[in-house]
Amino acid sequence: MTSTLNQRLVLPVHNERHLVKDVSESVEEAIRKNPQLRVVVVDDGSEDGTGDAFRRQLKPLKNAEVKILPKNGGKGMAIRQGFHGAKEERLMFMDGDLAYSIDHLTPLAESLNDYDVVIGSRSMAPQAHGGLPARRAFLGWGFNRLACYLLGIDYPDTQAGLKGFQREAAERLFAKQRLTDFAFDVELLYLCRKLGLRVGQIPAQVSGRHTYKTSRVKLLCDSLRCFKELLLIRWWSWTGAYRLRE
Ligand SMILES: Nc1nc2c(ncn2[C@@H]2O[C@H](COP(=O)(O)OP(=O)(O)O)[C@@H](O)[C@H]2O)c(=O)[nH]1
Ligand SMILES: [Mg+2]
């Protein structure tokens, strides 16, 4: 049974000019197949004209829009901007480079009939294409274990850029969410635990065309920044900054 509730898909993009044509074709096909779907591409501070290129490419589609933010605020900020003011019942985001094919939308939307929040998990799908480079896989595993330990959550994969929310849950979560970058996903899952939201998981299959941008993830300093952000989440929770009882 496909979900008849209207849906919003946010695609955060940053310096992805080389992918605009392919991604736009996938967006066009998804909208043609699903008249309930609205797609919002969010570009914040790309230097290569990604946002304008998407605007030109998606112009003919009435159910697609491109938000261009002048300054880079991080993937988390872009996703929050993409959900801002949304009226759709199902709010979903996936990596704008389509690391996960748009076909994942159907199981994601369907699972949102049973859960407040649904996350994609690469550990539930046999990764045909070898997955993460070894160094990143190791640091990713370390981050996952540390985050789960420090935040009292337990998911084999918290970072897959494929997540969905019932609108009410999204409004409660994003009103409290503070981080904009790497640890934004685990902050969301921590707030789900604190707010008693039901979280489901679906298999996330990385597409064979996707290449991880190891260079962008300056592994060491970003790992330190991730660790700092994990401590910040505990600090904000401990000091009541999340206003969890409101
Ligand atoms: N709007 C926006 N999108 C971002 C930002 N950082 C990454 N992205 C997008 O988020 C998605 C995942 O990032 P990516 O660098 O591909 O991560 P990887 O696949 O894990 O190496 C891609 O579509 C990026 O273009 C950002 O600061 N702002
Ligand atoms: Mg990627």
CSV table of N, CA, C and O in Angstrom, one decimal, residues 11 22 54 65 76 80 88 91 106 126 131 158 161 171 192 196 201 206-207 212-213 238 243-245:
chain,number,residue,atom,x,y,z
A,11,LEU,N,16.6,17.7,-0.6
A,11,LEU,CA,17.9,17.2,-1.1
A,11,LEU,C,18.9,18.3,-0.8
A,11,LEU,O,19.0,19.3,-1.5
A,22,ASP,N,21.9,14.5,-13.9
A,22,ASP,CA,21.4,13.1,-13.4
A,22,ASP,C,20.4,13.2,-12.3
A,22,ASP,O,19.4,12.6,-12.3
A,54,PHE,N,20.5,23.8,-10.9
A,54,PHE,CA,19.3,23.0,-10.5
A,54,PHE,C,18.0,23.8,-10.8
A,54,PHE,O,17.1,23.3,-11.3
A,65,GLU,N,11.2,22.7,-6.2
A,65,GLU,CA,11.8,24.1,-5.9
A,65,GLU,C,13.2,24.0,-5.5
A,65,GLU,O,13.6,23.0,-5.0
A,76,GLY,N,23.0,20.1,8.0
A,76,GLY,CA,21.9,20.1,9.0
A,76,GLY,C,21.1,21.3,8.8
A,76,GLY,O,19.8,21.3,8.8
A,80,ARG,N,17.1,21.7,7.7
A,80,ARG,CA,16.1,22.4,8.5
A,80,ARG,C,15.5,23.5,7.6
A,80,ARG,O,14.2,23.7,7.7
A,88,GLU,N,3.4,19.4,4.3
A,88,GLU,CA,3.2,18.0,4.0
A,88,GLU,C,3.2,17.1,5.2
A,88,GLU,O,3.8,17.5,6.3
A,91,LEU,N,7.8,14.2,6.0
A,91,LEU,CA,9.0,15.0,5.6
A,91,LEU,C,10.2,14.1,5.6
A,91,LEU,O,10.5,13.4,6.5
A,106,THR,N,9.7,5.1,-1.3
A,106,THR,CA,8.5,4.3,-1.0
A,106,THR,C,8.6,3.6,0.3
A,106,THR,O,7.7,3.8,1.2
A,126,PRO,N,23.0,-5.4,2.0
A,126,PRO,CA,24.3,-5.9,1.5
A,126,PRO,C,24.9,-4.9,0.6
A,126,PRO,O,24.4,-4.6,-0.5
A,131,GLY,N,31.2,-0.2,-0.2
A,131,GLY,CA,30.9,0.8,0.9
A,131,GLY,C,32.0,1.8,1.2
A,131,GLY,O,32.8,2.2,0.3
A,158,THR,N,23.9,5.5,12.2
A,158,THR,CA,23.1,6.7,12.5
A,158,THR,C,23.3,7.8,11.4
A,158,THR,O,22.6,8.8,11.4
A,161,GLY,N,22.5,9.3,5.0
A,161,GLY,CA,21.8,10.5,4.6
A,161,GLY,C,20.4,10.1,4.0
A,161,GLY,O,20.1,10.4,2.8
A,171,GLU,N,8.4,18.7,13.6
A,171,GLU,CA,8.3,20.1,14.2
A,171,GLU,C,8.8,20.1,15.6
A,171,GLU,O,9.5,21.0,16.0
A,192,CYS,N,15.0,12.1,19.8
A,192,CYS,CA,13.9,11.2,19.7
A,192,CYS,C,13.7,10.4,21.0
A,192,CYS,O,12.6,10.1,21.4
A,196,GLY,N,10.6,10.5,23.5
A,196,GLY,CA,9.8,9.3,23.4
A,196,GLY,C,9.2,9.0,22.0
A,196,GLY,O,8.1,8.4,21.9
A,201,GLN,N,13.8,1.6,11.3
A,201,GLN,CA,14.9,1.6,10.4
A,201,GLN,C,14.6,0.8,9.1
A,201,GLN,O,13.8,-0.2,9.2
A,206,VAL,N,23.7,1.8,-0.8
A,206,VAL,CA,24.4,2.9,-1.4
A,206,VAL,C,24.5,2.6,-2.9
A,206,VAL,O,24.8,1.5,-3.3
A,207,SER,N,24.3,3.6,-3.7
A,207,SER,CA,24.2,3.4,-5.2
A,207,SER,C,25.7,3.2,-5.7
A,207,SER,O,26.6,3.8,-5.2
A,212,TYR,N,32.3,8.3,-2.1
A,212,TYR,CA,32.4,9.1,-0.8
A,212,TYR,C,33.5,10.1,-1.0
A,212,TYR,O,34.5,9.9,-1.6
A,213,LYS,N,33.2,11.3,-0.4
A,213,LYS,CA,34.1,12.4,-0.6
A,213,LYS,C,35.1,12.5,0.6
A,213,LYS,O,34.9,13.3,1.5
A,238,TRP,N,22.0,18.4,29.8
A,238,TRP,CA,22.3,18.5,31.3
A,238,TRP,C,21.9,19.9,31.8
A,238,TRP,O,21.3,20.1,32.8
A,243,ARG,N,15.2,22.3,26.6
A,243,ARG,CA,13.8,22.6,27.0
A,243,ARG,C,13.0,21.4,26.7
A,243,ARG,O,11.9,21.5,26.1
A,244,LEU,N,13.4,20.2,27.2
A,244,LEU,CA,12.8,18.9,26.8
A,244,LEU,C,11.4,18.8,27.4
A,244,LEU,O,10.5,18.1,26.9
A,245,ARG,N,11.1,19.5,28.5
A,245,ARG,CA,9.7,19.3,29.1
A,245,ARG,C,8.7,20.2,28.4
A,245,ARG,O,7.5,20.1,28.6
